[in-house]
């Protein structure tokens, strides 16, 4: 029993151990500590599970050192080591559904740090091409691939283009500089040696085109505001009307009568540097290219077509929604892309901050309707760039993204430059697991009214099979869904329905496997697949049984999009429910 003097730690304390102390599903409480040891994790409130009401007391340190004994795990089934250990520890329903993306930077680029992130649940490593050198990025890609190949992880690689945006190149100081109320500043595109006080150098030659006296220039979505008082050729003289901090590379937006002056369409979505980075990404065989400042569907289609001519692998193109233009054309951009990133950082420069939550909800909804994975990005745990615990508001924001059924959450500076990257990742992991459990109990999945995607009969059949399968799996309380898939279509259609049981996607295509790492609730497994579906099923069940990951009495639902190449077999388009015997 806890006695006076014991220490009840708050949320942040639960992640005191390196790598995180995970609490099992349903146990989300206040660990009580004495002499630096956890005595118990006591759930302070009642919670609902399986329809009943329980109070839970869990004694001992929960799952500390999860993912440790994980070397023995390669094998025929293509399980990654993290999922396998998680499955052993938590069972089918305990598998996390929401995927986690980490931006890699100087704070986490050693092989050791990367492995800790992989162990901590990183599904995708993101490299932001705005920063660092080609050699640095190449070294990183090699390290991640080495971890995958030699240690059995399954971490996909994403590069993120720099994109074109009007931003500050120089503001007269090496780091941030203060702009005082009423101070007069000169804005130019002219390059100069050294720094000139009160002079802002912008990156884009035409930055002042179309801008008039009386317009406002806003730094980083509100860090400071200036009013244009005079136009001198291509340059502007401005007065600071809302004092604040000017950061290096601050983003500039232009406003007239309270309305944004849309400028992004003037800039090419992909610059010469971006094309060279894309070429690099293709040659390094990355899995995703996130395209910054997409303004229309054509840019996405153009890149996808280009990739198709350059690589036999279908590298997935994620369109980043981070401008007003993109919001105007949201549906066509989502339809053209392989997935979306809600880039809230730059989006917040372009739209009033109070609109971000509703815009996020709208984008996640459109993505779900059109069956495209969606990543919620930027500032999820921003305070953790500096501090070892998140703010309560940040945890609420993460939970909200999970409640909206985003496919993935992303860390930026928290992992790239912050000293608490692994802790931040464990906060994402624990917070998402908790909200997933809650949503499951609420059974919110069933609310989705689905838009029909395919126009051909086979496509419509596949959609119907997947939504019926998900409904059946929920209603029958099945343990897992097995989907056999070559290109991932059926796996993503099932994921779209956000079913309760985990989705194991068996594929024989390693690119499909890596692309599925981003999809909600899907554990992609690389296996040999034959045209004989019954044999595929029997083989995978045998393998799972040998590994002790499935036991007699477990029930699984099986669907497939494998179309046999021989005509002697009928197309396998059924839903089977199998009880393991
Ligand atoms: N590869 C890297 N090398 C050095 N610093 C990096 C790297 N990647 C990210 N960072 C740092 O982490 C911070 C947050 O990363 P993030 O990717 O969100 O960048 P960003 O510059 O805000 O741009 P974007 O809008 O493209 O996300 C950056 O401002 C930068 O300081
Ligand atoms: C991720 C990103 O590019 C942004 O939030 O602006
Ligand atoms: K970027
Ligand atoms: Mg951005």
Coordinates of C-alpha atoms and ligand atoms in Angstrom, one line a residue:
X1 CA 0.0 0.0 0.0
X2 CA 1.2 3.5 -0.7
X3 CA 2.2 5.4 2.4
X4 CA 2.9 9.0 3.1
X5 CA 6.1 10.0 1.4
X6 CA 5.6 7.8 -1.6
X7 CA 5.6 9.8 -4.8
X8 CA 2.7 9.8 -7.1
X9 CA 4.0 10.8 -10.5
X10 CA 2.1 12.6 -13.1
X11 CA 1.8 11.6 -16.7
X12 CA 5.4 12.7 -17.5
X13 CA 6.7 10.5 -14.8
X14 CA 5.3 7.5 -16.4
X15 CA 7.9 7.7 -19.0
X16 CA 10.8 8.0 -16.6
X17 CA 12.5 4.9 -17.9
X18 CA 14.4 5.2 -21.1
X19 CA 12.3 3.7 -23.9
X20 CA 9.2 4.2 -21.9
X21 CA 7.2 2.3 -19.4
X22 CA 4.2 1.2 -21.2
X23 CA 1.0 0.6 -19.4
X24 CA -1.1 -2.2 -20.8
X25 CA -4.5 -1.5 -22.4
X26 CA -7.0 -0.3 -19.9
X27 CA -4.4 0.6 -17.3
X28 CA -3.7 4.2 -17.4
X29 CA -2.9 5.5 -14.1
X30 CA -0.6 7.1 -11.6
X31 CA 2.5 5.0 -10.8
X32 CA 3.3 5.3 -7.2
X33 CA 7.0 5.4 -6.5
X34 CA 9.1 4.8 -3.4
X35 CA 12.9 5.0 -3.3
X36 CA 12.8 5.4 -7.0
X37 CA 10.9 2.2 -7.7
X38 CA 7.4 1.8 -9.1
X39 CA 5.2 0.2 -6.6
X40 CA 2.1 -0.1 -8.6
X41 CA 0.1 1.5 -11.3
X42 CA -3.2 2.4 -9.9
X43 CA -6.0 3.4 -12.1
X44 CA -7.6 6.3 -10.3
X45 CA -10.9 6.1 -12.0
X46 CA -13.2 3.5 -13.3
X47 CA -13.0 2.6 -16.9
X48 CA -15.1 0.6 -19.2
X49 CA -13.8 -2.5 -20.8
X50 CA -15.8 -5.2 -22.6
X51 CA -19.0 -3.5 -21.5
X52 CA -18.3 -4.1 -17.8
X53 CA -17.0 -1.7 -15.2
X54 CA -13.7 -2.5 -13.6
X55 CA -11.2 -0.9 -11.4
X56 CA -7.7 -2.1 -12.1
X57 CA -4.7 -2.3 -10.0
X58 CA -1.6 -3.5 -11.7
X59 CA 1.3 -4.3 -9.5
X60 CA 4.9 -4.0 -10.5
X61 CA 6.6 -2.1 -13.3
X62 CA 4.6 -2.5 -16.5
X63 CA 6.4 -3.8 -19.6
X64 CA 9.6 -2.0 -18.8
X65 CA 12.2 -3.2 -21.2
X66 CA 9.6 -4.4 -23.8
X67 CA 11.2 -5.1 -27.1
X68 CA 14.3 -6.5 -25.5
X69 CA 14.5 -10.2 -26.4
X70 CA 13.9 -9.6 -30.0
X71 CA 16.8 -11.0 -32.0
X72 CA 15.4 -14.4 -32.4
X73 CA 12.5 -13.3 -34.5
X74 CA 13.4 -13.2 -38.1
X75 CA 11.9 -16.1 -40.0
X76 CA 9.6 -17.1 -42.6
X77 CA 6.7 -15.0 -41.6
X78 CA 8.3 -11.6 -42.1
X79 CA 7.2 -10.2 -38.8
X80 CA 9.1 -7.2 -37.7
X81 CA 10.6 -7.5 -34.3
X82 CA 8.6 -4.7 -32.7
X83 CA 5.2 -6.0 -33.7
X84 CA 6.1 -9.5 -32.7
X85 CA 7.1 -8.5 -29.2
X86 CA 4.1 -6.2 -28.9
X87 CA 1.8 -9.1 -30.0
X88 CA 3.3 -11.4 -27.5
X89 CA 3.0 -8.9 -24.7
X90 CA -0.4 -7.4 -25.4
X91 CA -2.3 -9.8 -27.6
X92 CA -4.1 -9.1 -30.8
X93 CA -6.3 -6.3 -29.5
X94 CA -3.3 -4.6 -27.8
X95 CA -1.5 -3.8 -31.1
X96 CA -1.3 -0.1 -31.7
X97 CA -3.2 1.1 -34.7
X98 CA -2.0 4.6 -35.2
X99 CA 1.3 4.8 -37.0
X100 CA 4.2 7.0 -35.9
X101 CA 6.6 9.1 -38.0
X102 CA 9.8 10.6 -36.6
X103 CA 11.7 13.4 -38.3
X104 CA 15.4 12.5 -38.1
X105 CA 17.9 15.2 -37.3
X106 CA 21.2 15.7 -35.4
X107 CA 19.7 14.7 -32.1
X108 CA 18.8 11.1 -33.2
X109 CA 21.0 10.2 -36.1
X110 CA 23.4 7.6 -34.6
X111 CA 22.7 4.0 -35.3
X112 CA 22.0 3.5 -31.6
X113 CA 19.5 6.4 -31.4
X114 CA 17.8 5.2 -34.5
X115 CA 17.4 1.7 -33.1
X116 CA 15.9 3.1 -29.9
X117 CA 13.3 5.0 -32.0
X118 CA 12.6 1.9 -34.0
X119 CA 12.2 -0.1 -30.8
X120 CA 10.0 2.6 -29.5
X121 CA 7.6 2.2 -32.4
X122 CA 8.8 4.5 -35.2
X123 CA 7.1 3.2 -38.3
X124 CA 8.4 5.8 -40.8
X125 CA 11.6 7.9 -40.6
X126 CA 11.3 11.3 -42.3
X127 CA 14.2 13.2 -43.7
X128 CA 13.5 16.8 -44.3
X129 CA 15.6 17.9 -47.3
X130 CA 15.5 21.5 -46.2
X131 CA 18.2 20.7 -43.7
X132 CA 21.6 19.1 -43.8
X133 CA 23.8 17.7 -46.6
X134 CA 23.3 15.0 -49.2
X135 CA 25.9 12.8 -47.5
X136 CA 24.2 13.1 -44.2
X137 CA 20.9 12.0 -45.6
X138 CA 22.5 9.2 -47.5
X139 CA 24.2 8.0 -44.4
X140 CA 20.9 8.0 -42.6
X141 CA 19.1 6.0 -45.2
X142 CA 21.8 3.4 -45.1
X143 CA 21.5 3.2 -41.3
X144 CA 17.8 2.6 -41.4
X145 CA 18.1 0.0 -44.1
X146 CA 20.8 -1.7 -42.1
X147 CA 18.5 -1.8 -39.0
X148 CA 15.7 -3.3 -41.2
X149 CA 17.9 -5.9 -42.8
X150 CA 20.1 -6.9 -40.0
X151 CA 17.9 -6.5 -36.9
X152 CA 14.5 -7.2 -38.3
X153 CA 12.8 -3.8 -38.0
X154 CA 10.3 -2.5 -40.5
X155 CA 10.9 1.2 -40.7
X156 CA 10.0 3.0 -44.0
X157 CA 11.8 6.0 -45.4
X158 CA 10.2 9.3 -46.3
X159 CA 12.0 12.2 -47.9
X160 CA 10.3 15.6 -47.6
X161 CA 11.0 18.2 -50.3
X162 CA 12.1 21.7 -49.4
X163 CA 9.5 23.3 -51.7
X164 CA 9.0 26.9 -52.6
X165 CA 7.8 29.4 -50.1
X166 CA 8.6 33.1 -49.5
X167 CA 10.9 33.2 -46.5
X168 CA 13.6 35.2 -44.8
X169 CA 17.2 34.5 -45.9
X170 CA 18.8 37.2 -43.7
X171 CA 17.4 39.4 -41.0
X172 CA 20.6 41.1 -39.8
X173 CA 21.5 38.7 -36.9
X174 CA 22.8 35.2 -36.7
X175 CA 19.9 33.9 -34.6
X176 CA 16.5 35.5 -33.7
X177 CA 16.1 39.3 -33.7
X178 CA 13.6 41.5 -31.9
X179 CA 11.4 43.9 -33.9
X180 CA 10.2 46.8 -31.8
X181 CA 6.9 48.5 -32.2
X182 CA 7.1 51.3 -34.7
X183 CA 10.6 50.4 -36.0
X184 CA 11.2 50.8 -39.7
X185 CA 12.6 47.9 -41.7
X186 CA 13.7 47.5 -45.3
X187 CA 12.6 44.3 -47.2
X188 CA 14.6 43.4 -50.3
X189 CA 15.7 40.4 -52.4
X190 CA 19.1 42.0 -53.0
X191 CA 21.9 39.8 -51.8
X192 CA 24.5 41.5 -49.6
X193 CA 27.6 40.5 -47.8
X194 CA 27.6 40.6 -44.0
X195 CA 24.4 41.6 -42.3
X196 CA 22.7 45.0 -42.4
X197 CA 20.6 46.0 -39.3
X198 CA 16.9 46.5 -40.0
X199 CA 17.2 44.8 -43.3
X200 CA 15.2 41.7 -44.3
X201 CA 16.5 39.7 -47.2
X202 CA 13.7 37.6 -48.8
X203 CA 14.4 34.5 -50.9
X204 CA 12.1 35.2 -53.8
X205 CA 12.9 37.9 -56.4
X206 CA 9.3 38.7 -57.0
X207 CA 8.3 38.8 -53.3
X208 CA 7.0 42.4 -53.5
X209 CA 5.1 42.0 -56.8
X210 CA 1.5 43.0 -56.5
X211 CA 2.0 44.2 -52.9
X212 CA 0.7 47.6 -52.1
X213 CA 1.2 50.3 -49.5
X214 CA -1.0 49.5 -46.6
X215 CA -0.7 45.7 -47.0
X216 CA 0.6 43.7 -44.0
X217 CA 3.5 41.3 -43.8
X218 CA 3.2 38.6 -41.2
X219 CA 6.2 36.6 -39.9
X220 CA 5.6 32.9 -39.1
X221 CA 1.9 33.2 -38.8
X222 CA 1.9 35.9 -36.2
X223 CA 5.4 36.2 -34.5
X224 CA 5.5 39.8 -35.8
X225 CA 3.6 42.0 -38.2
X226 CA 4.7 44.9 -40.4
X227 CA 2.8 47.4 -42.5
X228 CA 4.1 48.4 -45.9
X229 CA 4.7 52.2 -45.9
X230 CA 6.5 52.6 -49.2
X231 CA 7.4 50.7 -52.3
X232 CA 10.8 51.4 -53.8
X233 CA 11.2 49.5 -57.0
X234 CA 11.2 45.8 -56.0
X235 CA 11.8 46.6 -52.4
X236 CA 9.5 47.6 -49.5
X237 CA 9.8 49.9 -46.5
X238 CA 7.8 48.7 -43.6
X239 CA 6.8 49.7 -40.1
X240 CA 6.5 47.1 -37.3
X241 CA 2.9 47.2 -36.1
X242 CA 2.9 44.1 -33.9
X243 CA 6.3 43.7 -32.3
X244 CA 7.9 40.2 -31.8
X245 CA 10.7 37.9 -32.7
X246 CA 12.0 37.3 -36.2
X247 CA 13.5 33.9 -36.5
X248 CA 16.0 32.7 -39.1
X249 CA 14.2 31.4 -42.2
X250 CA 11.0 33.0 -40.9
X251 CA 8.0 32.5 -43.3
X252 CA 6.4 35.5 -44.8
X253 CA 2.7 35.9 -45.6
X254 CA 1.0 38.9 -47.1
X255 CA -2.4 40.3 -46.0
X256 CA -4.8 42.9 -47.4
X257 CA -7.9 44.0 -45.5
X258 CA -7.7 41.0 -43.2
X259 CA -7.5 38.6 -46.2
X260 CA -4.5 36.5 -47.2
X261 CA -2.9 37.5 -50.5
X262 CA -2.3 34.1 -52.1
X263 CA 1.2 33.9 -53.5
X264 CA 2.2 30.3 -53.5
X265 CA 0.9 29.6 -57.0
X266 CA 3.5 32.0 -58.3
X267 CA 6.3 29.6 -57.1
X268 CA 7.1 26.3 -58.6
X269 CA 6.0 23.4 -56.4
X270 CA 9.2 21.6 -57.2
X271 CA 12.4 23.7 -57.5
X272 CA 15.6 22.6 -59.2
X273 CA 16.9 21.5 -55.8
X274 CA 13.7 19.5 -55.1
X275 CA 14.1 17.6 -58.4
X276 CA 17.6 16.8 -57.5
X277 CA 16.5 15.6 -54.1
X278 CA 13.7 13.5 -55.7
X279 CA 16.3 11.9 -58.0
X280 CA 18.4 11.2 -54.9
X281 CA 15.3 9.6 -53.1
X282 CA 14.6 7.4 -56.1
X283 CA 18.2 6.3 -56.4
X284 CA 18.2 5.5 -52.6
X285 CA 15.0 3.6 -53.0
X286 CA 12.9 5.5 -50.4
X287 CA 9.3 4.5 -49.8
X288 CA 7.6 7.9 -49.7
X289 CA 8.2 11.3 -51.1
X290 CA 6.3 14.1 -49.2
X291 CA 5.8 17.0 -51.5
X292 CA 5.8 20.4 -49.8
X293 CA 3.5 23.2 -50.8
X294 CA 1.3 21.3 -53.3
X295 CA -1.1 23.8 -54.8
X296 CA -3.0 21.5 -57.2
X297 CA -3.4 17.9 -58.4
X298 CA -1.4 18.4 -61.5
X299 CA 1.9 18.8 -59.5
X300 CA 1.2 15.5 -57.8
X301 CA 0.3 13.7 -61.0
X302 CA 3.3 15.1 -62.7
X303 CA 5.6 13.7 -60.0
X304 CA 3.9 10.4 -59.9
X305 CA 4.3 10.1 -63.7
X306 CA 7.9 11.1 -63.4
X307 CA 8.6 8.4 -60.8
X308 CA 6.9 5.8 -62.9
X309 CA 9.4 6.5 -65.8
X310 CA 12.4 6.4 -63.4
X311 CA 11.7 3.6 -61.1
X312 CA 10.0 0.2 -61.3
X313 CA 9.0 0.6 -57.7
X314 CA 5.9 2.7 -57.0
X315 CA 7.3 5.2 -54.5
X316 CA 4.3 6.7 -52.8
X317 CA 3.7 10.5 -53.2
X318 CA 2.3 12.3 -50.2
X319 CA 0.9 15.7 -50.8
X320 CA 1.5 18.2 -48.0
X321 CA -1.4 20.4 -47.3
X322 CA 0.1 23.7 -46.2
X323 CA -1.3 26.5 -48.2
X324 CA -4.6 28.2 -48.8
X325 CA -4.4 27.1 -52.5
X326 CA -4.2 23.5 -51.4
X327 CA -7.3 23.8 -49.2
X328 CA -9.3 25.3 -52.1
X329 CA -8.4 22.2 -54.2
X330 CA -8.3 19.6 -51.4
X331 CA -10.4 16.9 -52.9
X332 CA -8.6 16.8 -56.3
X333 CA -5.2 16.8 -54.5
X334 CA -6.3 14.0 -52.2
X335 CA -7.6 12.0 -55.1
X336 CA -4.4 12.5 -57.1
X337 CA -2.0 11.6 -54.3
X338 CA -1.1 8.4 -52.5
X339 CA -1.6 10.0 -49.1
X340 CA -1.7 13.4 -47.4
X341 CA 0.3 15.2 -44.7
X342 CA -1.5 17.9 -42.8
X343 CA 1.5 20.2 -42.4
X344 CA 0.1 22.3 -39.7
X345 CA 3.3 24.3 -39.2
X346 CA 3.1 26.2 -42.5
X347 CA -0.7 25.9 -42.8
X348 CA -0.8 28.0 -39.6
X349 CA 1.0 30.7 -41.4
X350 CA -1.7 30.8 -44.1
X351 CA -4.9 30.4 -42.2
X352 CA -6.0 31.8 -38.8
X353 CA -4.8 29.3 -36.1
X354 CA -8.3 28.8 -34.7
X355 CA -9.2 27.2 -38.0
X356 CA -6.6 24.5 -37.9
X357 CA -8.6 22.1 -35.8
X358 CA -11.6 22.1 -38.1
X359 CA -9.5 22.1 -41.2
X360 CA -7.6 19.1 -39.8
X361 CA -10.9 17.3 -39.2
X362 CA -12.1 18.0 -42.7
X363 CA -8.9 16.8 -44.3
X364 CA -8.9 13.6 -42.3
X365 CA -12.5 13.0 -43.3
X366 CA -11.8 13.6 -47.0
X367 CA -8.8 11.2 -46.8
X368 CA -10.8 8.5 -45.2
X369 CA -13.6 8.9 -47.8
X370 CA -11.1 8.7 -50.6
X371 CA -9.1 6.0 -48.9
X372 CA -5.8 7.8 -48.7
X373 CA -3.6 7.6 -45.6
X374 CA -3.2 10.8 -43.7
X375 CA -0.4 12.0 -41.4
X376 CA -1.1 14.7 -38.8
X377 CA 2.1 16.8 -38.5
X378 CA 3.8 19.6 -36.6
X379 CA 3.9 20.8 -33.0
X380 CA 2.1 17.7 -31.6
X381 CA 4.5 17.8 -28.6
X382 CA 6.4 21.0 -29.4
X383 CA 7.2 21.8 -25.7
X384 CA 9.1 18.5 -25.6
X385 CA 11.8 20.1 -27.9
X386 CA 12.8 21.7 -24.6
X387 CA 11.1 19.9 -21.7
X388 CA 10.9 16.2 -20.8
X389 CA 7.1 16.2 -20.4
X390 CA 4.4 17.4 -22.7
X391 CA 1.8 20.0 -21.9
X392 CA -1.7 18.7 -21.1
X393 CA -3.0 20.6 -24.1
X394 CA -0.5 18.7 -26.4
X395 CA -1.6 15.4 -25.1
X396 CA -5.2 16.4 -25.8
X397 CA -4.2 17.5 -29.3
X398 CA -2.6 14.1 -30.0
X399 CA -5.6 12.3 -28.6
X400 CA -7.9 14.3 -30.9
X401 CA -5.9 13.3 -34.0
X402 CA -6.2 9.7 -32.9
X403 CA -9.9 10.1 -32.2
X404 CA -10.3 11.4 -35.7
X405 CA -8.7 8.2 -36.9
X406 CA -5.6 9.8 -38.6
X407 CA -3.4 7.0 -39.9
X408 CA -0.3 8.5 -38.5
X409 CA 1.2 11.1 -36.2
X410 CA 4.5 12.8 -36.8
X411 CA 7.2 14.2 -34.6
X412 CA 9.3 17.1 -36.0
X413 CA 11.8 19.0 -33.9
X414 CA 10.8 16.8 -30.9
X415 CA 12.9 14.0 -32.4
X416 CA 15.1 15.9 -34.8
X417 CA 16.7 18.4 -32.5
X418 CA 15.2 17.8 -29.0
X419 CA 17.0 15.8 -26.3
X420 CA 13.8 13.9 -25.4
X421 CA 12.9 12.3 -28.7
X422 CA 12.4 8.8 -27.4
X423 CA 10.2 10.1 -24.6
X424 CA 8.2 12.1 -27.1
X425 CA 7.7 9.0 -29.1
X426 CA 6.6 7.1 -26.1
X427 CA 4.1 9.8 -25.3
X428 CA 2.6 9.4 -28.8
X429 CA 2.6 5.7 -28.3
X430 CA 0.8 5.6 -25.0
X431 CA -1.6 8.4 -25.8
X432 CA -2.6 6.8 -29.1
X433 CA -3.1 3.4 -27.5
X434 CA -5.3 4.9 -24.8
X435 CA -7.5 6.8 -27.2
X436 CA -7.7 3.8 -29.5
X437 CA -9.1 1.8 -26.7
X438 CA -11.6 4.5 -25.8
X439 CA -12.8 4.8 -29.4
X440 CA -13.2 1.1 -29.6
X441 CA -15.4 1.0 -26.6
X442 CA -17.4 3.9 -28.0
X443 CA -17.5 1.8 -31.2
X444 CA -17.3 4.9 -33.3
X445 CA -16.2 3.1 -36.5
X446 CA -19.7 2.2 -37.5
X447 CA -20.6 5.8 -37.9
X448 CA -18.8 6.3 -41.2
X449 CA -21.0 6.7 -44.2
X450 CA -18.9 5.6 -47.0
X451 CA -18.5 7.2 -50.3
X452 CA -18.1 4.5 -53.1
X453 CA -14.7 4.6 -54.6
X454 CA -14.5 2.3 -57.6
X455 CA -16.5 2.5 -60.8
X456 CA -15.8 -1.0 -62.1
X457 CA -17.7 -4.0 -60.7
X458 CA -14.6 -5.8 -59.4
X459 CA -13.5 -2.6 -57.5
X460 CA -17.0 -2.2 -56.0
X461 CA -17.0 -5.8 -55.0
X462 CA -13.6 -5.4 -53.3
X463 CA -14.9 -2.4 -51.4
X464 CA -18.1 -4.2 -50.3
X465 CA -16.2 -7.2 -49.2
X466 CA -13.8 -5.1 -47.1
X467 CA -16.5 -3.1 -45.4
X468 CA -18.6 -6.2 -44.7
X469 CA -15.5 -8.0 -43.5
X470 CA -14.7 -5.2 -41.1
X471 CA -18.3 -5.1 -39.8
X472 CA -18.3 -8.9 -39.3
X473 CA -15.0 -8.8 -37.5
X474 CA -16.3 -6.2 -35.1
X475 CA -19.7 -7.8 -34.6
X476 CA -18.4 -11.3 -34.1
X477 CA -15.6 -10.0 -31.8
X478 CA -12.9 -11.8 -33.9
X479 CA -9.3 -11.8 -32.9
X480 CA -7.6 -10.8 -36.2
X481 CA -8.2 -10.0 -39.8
X482 CA -5.9 -11.7 -42.4
X483 CA -5.7 -10.1 -45.8
X484 CA -3.7 -11.6 -48.6
X485 CA -2.7 -8.8 -51.0
X486 CA -0.2 -8.2 -53.7
X487 CA -0.5 -4.4 -54.0
X488 CA -2.1 -3.6 -50.7
X489 CA -5.5 -2.5 -52.1
X490 CA -7.6 -4.8 -50.0
X491 CA -5.5 -4.1 -46.9
X492 CA -6.1 -0.4 -47.2
X493 CA -9.8 -0.9 -48.0
X494 CA -10.1 -2.8 -44.7
X495 CA -8.1 -0.3 -42.8
X496 CA -10.4 2.5 -44.1
X497 CA -13.2 0.8 -42.1
X498 CA -11.1 1.1 -38.9
X499 CA -12.1 -2.3 -37.5
X500 CA -11.4 -3.4 -34.0
X501 CA -9.1 -6.4 -34.6
X502 CA -5.6 -5.9 -36.1
X503 CA -5.2 -6.3 -39.8
X504 CA -2.3 -8.6 -40.8
X505 CA -1.5 -8.0 -44.5
X506 CA 0.3 -10.8 -46.0
X507 CA 2.1 -9.7 -49.2
X508 CA 4.9 -11.1 -51.3
X509 CA 6.0 -7.6 -52.5
X510 CA 8.4 -5.8 -50.2
X511 CA 7.4 -2.4 -51.6
X512 CA 3.8 -3.1 -50.7
X513 CA 4.9 -4.0 -47.3
X514 CA 6.9 -0.8 -46.8
X515 CA 4.0 1.3 -48.1
X516 CA 1.6 -0.3 -45.7
X517 CA 3.6 0.8 -42.7
X518 CA 1.7 4.1 -42.8
X519 CA -1.8 2.7 -42.8
X520 CA -3.9 2.6 -39.7
X521 CA -4.1 -0.8 -38.0
X522 CA -2.2 -2.7 -40.6
X523 CA 0.7 -5.0 -39.8
X524 CA 2.4 -5.8 -43.1
X525 CA 4.1 -9.2 -43.4
X526 CA 6.3 -10.3 -46.2
X527 CA 5.6 -13.9 -47.2
X528 CA 5.7 -16.1 -50.3
X529 CA 2.3 -16.3 -51.8
X530 CA 1.1 -18.9 -54.2
X531 CA -2.1 -18.8 -56.4
X532 CA -3.5 -21.4 -54.1
X533 CA -5.2 -19.4 -51.4
X534 CA -6.1 -22.3 -49.2
X535 CA -2.4 -23.2 -49.1
X536 CA -1.4 -19.6 -48.3
X537 CA -3.8 -19.5 -45.4
X538 CA -2.8 -22.9 -44.0
X539 CA 0.8 -22.0 -44.3
X540 CA 0.5 -18.6 -42.5
X541 CA -1.6 -20.1 -39.7
X542 CA 1.0 -22.8 -39.3
X543 CA 3.8 -20.3 -39.1
X544 CA 1.9 -18.2 -36.6
X545 CA 1.2 -21.3 -34.5
X546 CA 4.8 -22.4 -34.6
X547 CA 5.8 -19.0 -33.3
X548 CA 3.2 -19.2 -30.6
X549 CA 1.5 -16.1 -31.8
X550 CA -1.9 -17.7 -32.4
X551 CA -3.5 -20.4 -30.4
X552 CA -6.3 -22.9 -30.7
X553 CA -9.7 -21.3 -30.3
X554 CA -8.6 -17.9 -31.8
X555 CA -10.8 -16.8 -34.6
X556 CA -9.6 -15.0 -37.7
X557 CA -11.3 -13.5 -40.6
X558 CA -9.7 -14.0 -44.0
X559 CA -10.0 -12.0 -47.2
X560 CA -7.8 -11.7 -50.3
X561 CA -7.2 -9.9 -53.5
X562 CA -4.9 -12.5 -54.9
X563 CA -6.3 -13.3 -58.3
X564 CA -4.9 -16.7 -59.5
X565 CA -2.9 -16.6 -62.7
X566 CA -4.2 -20.0 -63.7
X567 CA -7.8 -20.5 -64.8
X568 CA -8.2 -23.7 -62.9
X569 CA -8.9 -21.8 -59.7
X570 CA -11.8 -19.6 -59.0
X571 CA -11.1 -16.0 -58.0
X572 CA -10.9 -15.9 -54.3
X573 CA -13.5 -13.4 -53.3
X574 CA -15.0 -14.7 -50.2
X575 CA -14.9 -13.8 -46.6
X576 CA -13.9 -16.8 -44.4
X577 CA -14.0 -17.0 -40.7
X578 CA -11.6 -19.6 -39.3
X579 CA -11.3 -20.9 -35.8
X580 CA -7.8 -22.1 -35.2
X581 CA -7.8 -25.8 -34.3
Ligands
LIG1 N1 18.2 16.9 -41.1 C1 18.2 17.9 -40.2 N2 19.4 18.4 -39.8 C2 19.4 19.5 -39.0 N3 18.3 20.0 -38.4 C3 17.1 19.4 -38.7 C4 17.0 18.3 -39.6 N4 15.7 18.0 -39.8 C5 15.0 18.8 -39.0 N5 15.9 19.7 -38.3 C6 15.5 20.7 -37.3 O1 14.3 20.4 -36.7 C7 13.3 21.4 -36.8 C8 11.9 20.8 -37.1 O2 12.0 20.0 -38.2 P1 10.9 20.2 -39.4 O3 11.1 19.1 -40.3 O4 9.5 20.3 -38.8 O5 11.3 21.5 -40.1 P2 10.8 22.9 -40.6 O6 12.1 23.6 -40.9 O7 9.9 23.5 -39.7 O8 10.2 22.6 -42.0 P3 8.9 21.9 -42.7 O9 7.9 23.0 -42.9 O10 9.4 21.4 -44.0 O11 8.5 20.9 -41.8 C9 13.8 22.3 -38.0 O12 13.6 23.6 -37.8 C10 15.3 22.1 -37.9 O13 15.9 23.0 -37.0
LIG2 C1 5.5 19.4 -41.8 C2 5.5 20.7 -42.4 O1 6.0 20.9 -43.5 C3 4.8 21.8 -41.8 O2 4.1 21.6 -40.8 O3 4.8 22.9 -42.3
LIG3 K1 10.1 20.3 -46.0
LIG4 MG1 6.0 23.0 -44.1

